[in-house]
Coordinates of C-alpha atoms in Angstrom, one line a residue:
Chain A
X879 CA 66.5 96.3 135.6
X880 CA 65.1 97.3 132.4
X881 CA 65.0 94.8 129.6
X882 CA 67.5 96.9 127.6
X883 CA 70.0 96.8 130.7
X884 CA 69.6 93.0 130.9
X885 CA 70.0 92.4 127.2
X886 CA 73.2 94.8 126.8
X887 CA 74.8 93.2 129.9
X888 CA 74.4 89.7 128.7
X889 CA 75.8 90.8 125.3
X890 CA 78.8 92.6 126.9
X891 CA 79.4 89.9 129.4
X892 CA 79.7 87.2 126.9
X893 CA 81.7 89.3 124.5
X894 CA 84.1 90.1 127.4
X895 CA 84.6 86.6 128.5
X896 CA 85.3 85.4 124.9
X897 CA 87.8 88.4 124.5
X898 CA 89.4 87.4 127.7
X899 CA 90.0 83.8 126.5
X900 CA 91.2 85.1 123.2
X901 CA 93.7 87.6 124.8
X902 CA 94.9 84.9 127.1
X903 CA 95.6 82.7 124.0
X904 CA 97.6 85.4 122.4
X905 CA 99.3 86.9 125.3
X906 CA 102.1 84.3 125.4
X907 CA 103.4 85.3 122.0
X908 CA 105.7 88.3 121.1
X909 CA 103.6 90.3 118.5
X910 CA 105.9 91.0 115.6
X911 CA 104.7 91.2 112.0
X912 CA 104.4 87.5 111.3
X913 CA 102.7 86.7 114.7
X914 CA 100.2 89.6 114.3
X915 CA 99.1 89.0 111.0
X916 CA 99.5 85.3 110.2
X917 CA 100.2 84.0 113.7
X918 CA 103.6 82.8 112.8
X919 CA 102.3 80.3 110.4
X920 CA 101.9 78.0 113.3
X921 CA 98.3 77.1 113.1
X922 CA 97.3 73.5 113.2
X923 CA 94.9 72.0 110.8
X924 CA 92.0 72.4 113.3
X925 CA 92.5 76.2 113.8
X926 CA 93.0 76.8 110.1
X927 CA 89.8 74.9 109.4
X928 CA 87.9 76.9 112.0
X929 CA 89.0 80.1 110.7
X930 CA 88.1 79.2 107.1
X931 CA 84.9 77.3 107.9
X932 CA 83.9 80.1 110.3
X933 CA 84.2 82.5 107.6
X934 CA 80.7 81.6 106.4
X935 CA 79.2 82.5 109.8
X936 CA 79.4 86.2 109.6
X937 CA 76.8 88.8 110.2
X938 CA 75.9 88.3 106.6
X939 CA 74.7 85.0 107.2
X940 CA 73.1 85.8 110.6
X941 CA 71.2 89.0 109.9
X942 CA 71.6 89.4 106.1
X943 CA 70.4 86.1 105.1
X944 CA 67.2 86.3 107.3
X945 CA 66.9 89.9 106.0
X946 CA 66.6 88.9 102.4
X947 CA 64.4 86.0 103.2
X948 CA 62.2 88.6 104.7
X949 CA 62.4 91.5 102.1
X950 CA 63.3 89.6 98.9
X951 CA 62.0 86.1 99.3
X952 CA 63.2 83.5 96.8
X953 CA 66.3 85.5 95.7
X954 CA 67.8 84.7 99.2
X955 CA 68.1 81.0 98.0
X956 CA 71.1 81.8 96.2
X957 CA 72.8 81.8 99.5
X958 CA 72.3 78.1 99.8
X959 CA 73.6 77.2 96.4
X960 CA 76.8 79.5 96.3
X961 CA 78.5 78.4 99.5
X962 CA 78.2 74.7 98.7
X963 CA 79.4 75.5 95.1
X964 CA 82.2 77.6 96.4
X965 CA 83.8 74.6 98.0
X966 CA 83.4 72.7 94.7
X967 CA 85.4 75.3 92.9
X968 CA 87.9 75.3 95.7
X969 CA 88.5 71.6 95.2
X970 CA 90.1 72.3 91.7
X971 CA 92.2 75.4 92.5
X972 CA 93.2 75.7 96.1
X973 CA 95.5 72.5 96.1
X974 CA 97.4 74.1 93.1
X975 CA 97.6 77.4 94.7
X976 CA 99.0 75.8 97.9
X977 CA 101.7 73.9 96.0
X978 CA 103.0 77.0 94.2
X979 CA 102.6 79.0 97.6
X980 CA 104.9 76.6 99.3
X981 CA 107.4 76.4 96.5
X982 CA 107.7 80.2 96.5
X983 CA 107.1 81.0 100.0
X984 CA 104.0 83.1 99.4
X985 CA 102.2 84.8 102.1
X986 CA 99.4 86.8 100.3
X987 CA 97.3 86.7 97.1
X988 CA 99.6 89.6 95.9
X989 CA 102.5 87.4 96.1
X990 CA 100.9 85.0 93.8
X991 CA 100.4 87.5 91.1
X992 CA 104.0 89.0 91.5
X993 CA 105.5 85.6 91.2
X994 CA 103.5 84.3 88.3
X995 CA 103.3 87.5 86.3
X996 CA 106.6 89.0 87.4
X997 CA 105.3 92.6 87.9
X998 CA 105.2 94.4 91.2
X999 CA 102.8 96.9 89.6
X1000 CA 100.3 94.3 88.8
X1001 CA 100.8 92.9 92.5
X1002 CA 100.3 96.3 94.1
X1003 CA 97.3 96.9 92.0
X1004 CA 95.8 93.6 93.0
X1005 CA 96.4 94.5 96.7
X1006 CA 94.8 97.8 96.2
X1007 CA 91.6 96.3 94.7
X1008 CA 91.5 93.8 97.4
X1009 CA 91.7 96.4 100.1
X1010 CA 89.1 98.5 98.4
X1011 CA 86.5 95.8 98.2
X1012 CA 87.2 94.6 101.7
X1013 CA 85.8 98.0 102.9
X1014 CA 82.2 97.0 102.1
X1015 CA 82.6 93.6 103.7
X1016 CA 83.9 95.4 106.8
X1017 CA 81.0 98.0 106.5
X1018 CA 78.6 95.1 106.6
X1019 CA 80.1 93.6 109.8
X1020 CA 79.9 97.1 111.4
X1021 CA 76.3 97.7 110.2
X1022 CA 75.4 94.3 111.8
X1023 CA 77.0 95.3 115.1
X1024 CA 75.2 98.6 115.1
X1025 CA 71.7 96.8 114.4
X1026 CA 72.4 94.3 117.2
X1027 CA 73.1 97.3 119.9
X1028 CA 70.2 99.2 118.5
X1029 CA 67.7 96.4 119.0
X1030 CA 69.2 95.0 122.3
X1031 CA 69.0 98.6 123.8
X1032 CA 65.4 98.5 122.7
X1033 CA 66.0 101.6 120.5
X1034 CA 67.9 103.4 123.4
X1035 CA 71.1 103.5 121.5
X1036 CA 71.0 105.0 118.1
X1037 CA 72.4 103.3 115.2
X1038 CA 75.3 105.7 114.5
X1039 CA 76.3 105.7 118.3
X1040 CA 76.1 102.1 118.4
X1041 CA 78.4 101.6 115.3
X1042 CA 81.0 104.0 117.0
X1043 CA 81.2 101.7 120.1
X1044 CA 81.4 98.6 117.9
X1045 CA 84.2 100.3 115.8
X1046 CA 86.2 101.0 119.1
X1047 CA 85.6 97.4 120.5
X1048 CA 86.8 95.8 117.4
X1049 CA 89.7 98.0 116.8
X1050 CA 90.9 97.5 120.4
X1051 CA 90.6 93.8 119.9
X1052 CA 92.8 93.8 116.8
X1053 CA 95.4 96.1 118.2
X1054 CA 96.0 94.1 121.2
X1055 CA 95.9 90.4 119.9
X1056 CA 96.0 90.0 116.1
X1057 CA 95.1 86.8 114.4
X1058 CA 95.6 84.2 117.1
X1059 CA 92.9 85.8 119.3
X1060 CA 90.5 85.8 116.3
X1061 CA 91.0 82.1 115.6
X1062 CA 90.2 81.2 119.2
X1063 CA 87.3 83.4 119.5
X1064 CA 85.8 81.9 116.3
X1065 CA 85.6 78.6 118.2
X1066 CA 83.3 80.1 120.8
X1067 CA 81.5 82.1 118.1
X1068 CA 80.7 79.1 115.9
X1069 CA 79.3 77.0 118.7
X1070 CA 77.1 79.9 120.0
X1071 CA 75.9 80.6 116.4
X1072 CA 75.2 77.1 115.7
X1073 CA 73.0 76.9 118.7
X1074 CA 71.3 80.2 118.3
X1075 CA 70.5 79.6 114.6
X1076 CA 69.1 76.0 114.9
X1077 CA 67.1 76.9 118.0
X1078 CA 65.4 80.1 116.8
X1079 CA 64.9 78.6 113.3
X1080 CA 62.9 75.7 114.8
X1081 CA 61.4 77.5 117.8
X1082 CA 59.9 80.6 116.0
X1083 CA 57.8 78.8 113.3
X1084 CA 56.6 76.4 116.1
X1085 CA 55.7 79.3 118.4
X1086 CA 53.7 81.1 115.9
X1087 CA 52.3 78.5 113.4
X1088 CA 52.7 75.1 115.2
X1089 CA 55.6 73.9 112.8
X1090 CA 57.9 74.8 109.9
X1091 CA 55.5 73.2 107.4
X1092 CA 52.5 75.2 108.7
X1093 CA 54.5 78.5 108.5
X1094 CA 55.2 77.8 104.9
X1095 CA 51.6 76.8 104.2
X1096 CA 50.5 80.2 105.7
X1097 CA 53.0 82.0 103.9
X1098 CA 52.1 80.6 100.6
X1099 CA 48.6 81.4 101.1
X1100 CA 49.2 84.9 102.1
X1101 CA 52.0 85.8 99.7
X1102 CA 52.2 83.1 96.8
X1103 CA 54.8 84.9 94.7
X1104 CA 57.3 85.5 97.5
X1105 CA 58.8 82.0 97.4
X1106 CA 59.2 81.9 93.7
X1107 CA 61.8 84.0 91.7
X1108 CA 62.0 87.0 91.4
X1109 CA 60.2 87.0 94.8
X1110 CA 59.2 90.4 96.0
X1111 CA 61.6 92.1 93.7
X1112 CA 61.1 93.0 89.9
X1113 CA 64.6 92.3 88.7
X1114 CA 66.0 89.2 90.5
X1115 CA 64.7 86.5 88.2
X1116 CA 66.2 83.2 87.1
X1117 CA 69.0 84.8 85.0
X1118 CA 70.0 86.9 87.9
X1119 CA 70.1 83.8 90.1
X1120 CA 72.2 81.9 87.8
X1121 CA 74.8 84.7 87.3
X1122 CA 74.9 85.6 90.9
X1123 CA 75.6 82.1 92.0
X1124 CA 78.4 81.8 89.4
X1125 CA 80.0 85.1 90.4
X1126 CA 80.0 84.4 94.1
X1127 CA 81.0 80.7 94.0
X1128 CA 83.9 81.6 91.7
X1129 CA 84.7 84.5 93.9
X1130 CA 84.6 83.0 97.4
X1131 CA 88.3 82.0 97.7
X1132 CA 89.2 85.2 95.8
X1133 CA 88.9 87.2 99.0
X1134 CA 92.3 88.2 99.9
X1135 CA 92.1 86.7 103.5
X1136 CA 90.5 83.4 102.4
X1137 CA 93.1 83.0 99.5
X1138 CA 96.0 83.5 101.9
X1139 CA 94.4 81.3 104.6
X1140 CA 94.9 78.2 102.2
X1141 CA 98.7 78.8 102.4
X1142 CA 98.6 77.7 106.0
X1143 CA 97.2 74.2 105.3
X1144 CA 99.4 71.3 106.0
X1145 CA 99.1 69.6 102.6
X1146 CA 97.3 70.0 99.2
X1147 CA 95.4 66.9 100.2
X1148 CA 94.1 68.6 103.4
X1149 CA 92.5 71.2 101.2
X1150 CA 90.9 68.7 98.9
X1151 CA 89.5 66.7 101.7
X1152 CA 88.2 69.9 103.5
X1153 CA 86.5 70.8 100.2
X1154 CA 84.6 67.6 100.1
X1155 CA 83.1 68.1 103.6
X1156 CA 82.8 71.8 103.9
X1157 CA 79.4 72.0 102.1
X1158 CA 77.9 70.2 105.3
X1159 CA 78.9 73.2 107.3
X1160 CA 76.3 75.1 105.4
X1161 CA 73.4 73.1 106.5
X1162 CA 72.4 75.5 109.1
X1163 CA 71.6 78.2 106.7
X1164 CA 68.0 77.0 105.7
X1165 CA 67.2 77.6 109.6
X1166 CA 68.2 81.2 109.3
X1167 CA 66.0 81.6 106.1
X1168 CA 63.0 80.0 108.2
X1169 CA 63.3 83.0 110.7
X1170 CA 63.1 85.6 107.9
X1171 CA 60.0 83.8 106.4
X1172 CA 58.4 83.6 109.8
X1173 CA 58.8 87.3 110.5
X1174 CA 57.0 88.3 107.2
X1175 CA 53.6 87.3 108.6
X1176 CA 54.3 88.0 112.4
X1177 CA 56.1 91.5 111.9
X1178 CA 54.9 92.6 108.5
X1179 CA 55.9 96.2 108.8
X1180 CA 59.7 96.3 109.5
X1181 CA 61.5 99.1 107.8
X1182 CA 64.6 97.2 107.3
X1183 CA 64.7 93.3 106.6
X1184 CA 67.9 93.0 108.3
X1185 CA 66.2 93.7 111.6
X1186 CA 63.9 90.7 111.2
X1187 CA 65.7 88.0 113.2
X1188 CA 66.5 90.1 116.2
X1189 CA 63.0 91.9 116.2
X1190 CA 61.4 88.4 116.1
X1191 CA 63.7 87.3 119.1
X1192 CA 62.9 90.5 120.8
X1193 CA 59.1 90.1 120.4
X1194 CA 59.1 86.4 121.4
X1195 CA 61.7 85.8 124.2
X1196 CA 62.7 87.4 127.4
X1197 CA 65.5 90.1 127.4
X1198 CA 68.2 87.7 128.8
X1199 CA 67.7 85.5 125.6
X1200 CA 67.9 88.3 123.3
X1201 CA 71.2 89.1 125.0
X1202 CA 72.4 85.6 124.3
X1203 CA 71.4 85.9 120.6
X1204 CA 72.7 89.3 120.3
X1205 CA 76.0 88.1 121.7
X1206 CA 76.2 85.4 119.1
X1207 CA 75.5 88.0 116.5
X1208 CA 78.1 90.5 118.0
X1209 CA 80.8 87.7 117.8
X1210 CA 79.9 86.8 114.2
X1211 CA 80.5 90.4 113.4
X1212 CA 83.6 91.1 115.4
X1213 CA 85.7 88.0 114.5
X1214 CA 85.3 88.5 110.8
X1215 CA 85.7 92.2 111.1
X1216 CA 89.0 91.7 113.0
X1217 CA 90.3 89.3 110.3
X1218 CA 89.2 91.5 107.5
X1219 CA 90.9 94.6 109.2
X1220 CA 94.1 92.7 109.7
X1221 CA 94.2 91.4 106.1
X1222 CA 93.4 94.8 104.5
X1223 CA 95.9 96.7 106.6
X1224 CA 98.7 94.2 106.2
X1225 CA 98.0 94.0 102.5
X1226 CA 98.3 97.7 102.1
X1227 CA 101.3 98.2 104.2
X1228 CA 103.4 95.2 102.8
X1229 CA 102.1 94.6 99.2
X1230 CA 101.4 98.3 98.2
X1231 CA 103.4 100.6 100.4
X1232 CA 106.6 98.7 100.9
X1233 CA 106.5 97.0 97.4
X1234 CA 106.2 100.3 95.5
X1235 CA 107.2 103.3 97.6
X1236 CA 109.5 102.1 100.4
X1237 CA 111.5 98.8 99.6
X1238 CA 113.9 99.5 102.6
X1239 CA 111.2 99.3 105.3
X1240 CA 111.8 96.6 108.0
X1241 CA 109.0 94.2 109.3
X1242 CA 108.6 96.3 112.3
X1243 CA 108.0 99.4 110.5
X1244 CA 105.5 97.5 108.4
X1245 CA 103.8 96.3 111.4
X1246 CA 103.5 99.8 112.8
X1247 CA 102.1 101.1 109.6
X1248 CA 99.7 98.2 109.3
X1249 CA 98.3 99.0 112.9
X1250 CA 97.7 102.6 112.2
X1251 CA 96.1 101.5 108.8
X1252 CA 93.6 99.5 110.8
X1253 CA 92.2 102.9 112.2
X1254 CA 92.1 104.4 108.8
X1255 CA 90.4 101.5 106.8
X1256 CA 87.9 100.8 109.6
X1257 CA 87.1 104.6 109.9
X1258 CA 86.4 104.6 106.1
X1259 CA 84.0 101.6 106.6
X1260 CA 82.4 103.2 109.5
X1261 CA 81.8 106.4 107.5
X1262 CA 80.0 104.4 104.7
X1263 CA 78.0 102.4 107.3
X1264 CA 76.6 105.6 108.8
X1265 CA 75.9 107.4 105.6
X1266 CA 74.4 104.5 103.5
X1267 CA 71.3 102.4 103.9
X1268 CA 72.1 99.4 101.7
X1269 CA 70.9 95.9 102.9
X1270 CA 73.7 93.5 104.3
X1271 CA 73.5 91.2 101.3
X1272 CA 73.8 94.0 98.8
X1273 CA 77.0 95.1 100.4
X1274 CA 78.4 91.6 100.2
X1275 CA 77.5 91.3 96.5
X1276 CA 79.3 94.6 95.9
X1277 CA 82.4 93.0 97.4
X1278 CA 82.0 89.9 95.4
X1279 CA 81.7 91.8 92.2
X1280 CA 85.1 93.3 92.9
X1281 CA 87.3 90.5 94.2
X1282 CA 85.9 87.9 91.7
X1283 CA 87.8 89.9 89.1
X1284 CA 90.9 88.2 90.4
X1285 CA 89.4 84.8 89.2
X1286 CA 90.9 85.0 85.5
X1287 CA 94.3 85.9 86.6
X1288 CA 94.4 83.0 89.1
X1289 CA 92.9 80.3 87.0
X1290 CA 94.8 81.3 83.9
X1291 CA 97.9 81.7 86.0
X1292 CA 97.6 78.1 87.2
X1293 CA 96.4 76.4 84.1
X1294 CA 97.1 78.4 80.9
X1295 CA 100.7 78.8 79.6
X1296 CA 99.8 81.5 77.1
X1297 CA 98.4 84.1 79.5
X1298 CA 100.4 87.1 79.8
X1299 CA 101.0 90.0 82.4
X1300 CA 99.4 92.7 80.1
X1301 CA 96.5 90.4 79.4
X1302 CA 95.6 89.8 83.3
X1303 CA 96.4 93.5 83.9
X1304 CA 94.0 94.9 81.2
X1305 CA 91.3 92.2 82.0
X1306 CA 91.4 93.3 85.7
X1307 CA 91.3 97.0 84.8
X1308 CA 88.4 96.6 82.4
X1309 CA 86.7 94.2 84.9
X1310 CA 86.9 96.7 87.9
X1311 CA 86.0 99.7 85.7
X1312 CA 82.9 97.9 84.4
X1313 CA 81.8 97.1 88.1
X1314 CA 82.4 100.7 89.1
X1315 CA 80.4 102.0 86.0
X1316 CA 77.4 99.5 86.5
X1317 CA 77.1 99.4 90.2
X1318 CA 77.8 103.2 91.0
X1319 CA 75.6 104.0 88.2
X1320 CA 72.7 102.0 89.7
X1321 CA 72.7 99.6 86.6
X1322 CA 72.7 96.4 88.7
X1323 CA 71.2 94.0 87.7
X1324 CA 72.2 94.8 84.0
X1325 CA 70.0 93.1 81.4
X1326 CA 68.8 90.7 84.0
X1327 CA 72.3 89.6 85.0
X1328 CA 74.3 90.4 88.0
X1329 CA 76.5 93.4 87.2
X1330 CA 79.6 91.7 88.8
X1331 CA 79.1 88.7 86.5
X1332 CA 78.9 90.9 83.3
X1333 CA 82.1 92.5 84.5
X1334 CA 83.8 89.1 85.0
X1335 CA 82.8 88.0 81.5
X1336 CA 84.3 91.1 80.0
X1337 CA 87.4 90.6 82.0
X1338 CA 87.8 87.1 80.7
X1339 CA 87.4 88.2 77.1
X1340 CA 89.8 91.0 77.4
X1341 CA 92.4 88.9 79.4
X1342 CA 92.3 86.2 76.6
X1343 CA 92.5 88.7 73.8
X1344 CA 95.3 90.8 75.0
X1345 CA 97.2 87.8 76.1
X1346 CA 97.1 86.3 72.7
X1347 CA 98.0 89.7 71.2
X1348 CA 101.1 90.1 73.4
X1349 CA 104.3 88.0 73.3
X1350 CA 104.3 84.7 75.3
X1351 CA 106.0 84.9 78.7
X1352 CA 107.9 82.1 80.7
X1353 CA 106.1 81.3 83.9
X1354 CA 108.1 80.8 87.0
X1355 CA 105.6 78.1 88.0
X1356 CA 106.9 76.1 85.1
X1357 CA 110.6 76.1 86.1
X1358 CA 111.5 72.6 87.3
X1359 CA 111.6 72.0 91.0
X1360 CA 115.0 72.1 92.2
X1361 CA 115.3 69.2 94.7
X1362 CA 117.7 69.9 97.4
X1363 CA 120.7 67.4 97.4
Chain B
X1426 CA 101.6 72.5 84.2
X1427 CA 99.3 69.9 85.9
X1428 CA 95.6 69.8 85.5
X1429 CA 92.7 68.3 87.4
X1430 CA 91.3 65.1 86.0
X1431 CA 88.6 65.6 83.6
X1432 CA 86.4 62.9 85.0
X1433 CA 86.5 64.6 88.4
X1434 CA 85.5 67.9 86.8
X1435 CA 82.5 66.2 85.2
X1436 CA 81.4 64.9 88.5
X1437 CA 81.7 68.3 90.1
X1438 CA 79.6 69.8 87.2
X1439 CA 76.6 67.9 88.8
X1440 CA 76.1 70.0 91.8
X1441 CA 76.6 73.1 89.4
X1442 CA 73.8 71.8 87.2
X1443 CA 71.5 70.9 90.0
X1444 CA 71.9 74.0 92.2
X1445 CA 72.6 76.6 89.5
X1446 CA 71.9 76.0 85.8
X1447 CA 68.6 74.1 86.2
X1448 CA 66.9 76.7 88.4
X1449 CA 63.9 77.1 85.8
X1450 CA 63.0 73.4 86.5
X1451 CA 62.8 73.6 90.3
X1452 CA 61.9 77.1 91.1
X1453 CA 58.4 76.4 92.5
X1454 CA 56.6 76.1 95.5
X1455 CA 54.6 72.8 94.8
X1456 CA 54.9 70.1 95.6
X1457 CA 55.7 70.8 99.2
X1458 CA 58.1 68.3 100.6
X1459 CA 58.6 67.7 104.3
X1460 CA 56.6 71.0 104.6
X1461 CA 59.3 72.9 102.6
X1462 CA 58.7 74.7 99.4
X1463 CA 60.0 72.5 96.6
X1464 CA 63.0 74.9 95.8
X1465 CA 64.0 75.0 99.4
X1466 CA 63.9 71.2 99.6
X1467 CA 65.7 70.8 96.5
X1468 CA 68.7 73.1 97.6
X1469 CA 68.9 71.6 101.0
X1470 CA 69.0 68.1 99.6
X1471 CA 71.8 69.2 97.3
X1472 CA 73.8 70.6 100.2
X1473 CA 73.9 66.9 101.4
X1474 CA 74.4 65.5 98.1
X1475 CA 77.3 67.8 96.9
X1476 CA 79.8 66.2 99.3
X1477 CA 78.9 62.7 97.9
X1478 CA 79.9 64.0 94.3
X1479 CA 83.0 65.6 95.6
X1480 CA 83.9 62.4 97.5
X1481 CA 83.6 60.5 94.2
X1482 CA 85.9 63.5 92.6
X1483 CA 88.3 63.1 95.3
X1484 CA 88.9 59.4 94.6
X1485 CA 89.1 60.0 90.9
X1486 CA 91.8 62.8 91.5
X1487 CA 93.8 60.4 93.7
X1488 CA 93.5 57.5 91.0
X1489 CA 94.7 60.1 88.4
X1490 CA 97.6 61.1 90.4
X1491 CA 98.7 57.6 91.2
X1492 CA 98.6 56.7 87.4
X1493 CA 101.0 59.6 86.9
X1494 CA 103.3 58.2 89.4
X1495 CA 103.1 61.1 92.0
X1496 CA 101.9 61.5 95.4
X1497 CA 98.4 63.1 95.4

């Protein structure tokens, strides 16, 4: 057997077995809208935690982080800071979101905006923006899958074809089983990823340099500026670092699927305790960076940094091992892709289409619409994935620039009485318009700052100013809790 | 409207200062610590220290909640 056959067989074997386990887990349930999209809200704490914690182990961390360590250097360090800080932010907002969520029976982020600000147009706009910025995140996962197949086939399968296959796999997976399968498969995915990352993060520097410390000593001698901001870029300096860490740590739980996941926790105290310990889950990320740094000296001429982890494994280990690492990578792309597709499709069908255009739709009709939307949204992401050449991390930052614009509306909604619907609406529109203007116009970073952060600041200013200029509104959140007799 | 306790927020500010705002102070390769560039060592150390800060914040929140006479 050729190397590519071995590697690809191992990948498909592991993915197939994991999917079978997941399908089995989902097969006992009737797939109505609730089951398919939120697994009937019946997840225990452990499954919720795995889904939420597993969120950081996506293709972004696996291939993207090592890719930026390779191509950018020090700017990749922002990834270590923002995840730990995202949990710190979550400590102060998720318990409050959970409490209003339970009081008003909320299912989605859009429900939060509708209840707090009393406008279905704002709620629909929030959903629409959420769906729009899920597309680059989905594109990231599909690109990652494409890269894995390309490397594992030793170049035999071209990237675009590989992404088409990947798209078919994930869509079939989502169609057949919904969220419950995704949760179970993420158990397998996290274990495999944990092993893969720590093993290659230690083994590769030892193999080529005799240790992690020796690898860094060699790297510092060869490329002294790579490990200090702005690394091997010209524009990602200290102000870029600070603004990017702030944007992404504020934005983490603004992703529609993560925001909604907090509703399924058992209590607000569970969310607080999770927030305390979650930073420890990110301790594997330095190992991923080690791989990217090692690759600089061993494989200096890669065309794309995102290839660095897999190319290193391919160069160093036999084909079957590349297959195992490739399978870990494939699962870290497929599970988040499935969750993102589900979230985007359900959000659009339920909180945009039914809310505004077809209030009489039944849940079954919404579920059918959502399933067909899975294909549309993924095809869109696939189109972008094939026709653009952005790095994986840049794709994620585009998503963050968009979803973090929800932050003022959420935080003021919870903690500031005087905020009004027109204020939040205007702030959000200005924020998104600024993101589009700066990022599509290639003006990121802007004046040394992350363009998404600049947009967020404008968003805050406009939200506050317009709120103060418009008449105060009563908030449903402030109504006294009616205790059942 | 309820608000998080101010003392818990001050404690949570520590990881933000350490990992984000103070970057000009630790964005350097030397001294190498445990073989790691200083910046990488600093951030990894704070991934381990952040739960400690938040553990303190958790108890401050609970104490504040109990003082107000509600369940945390």
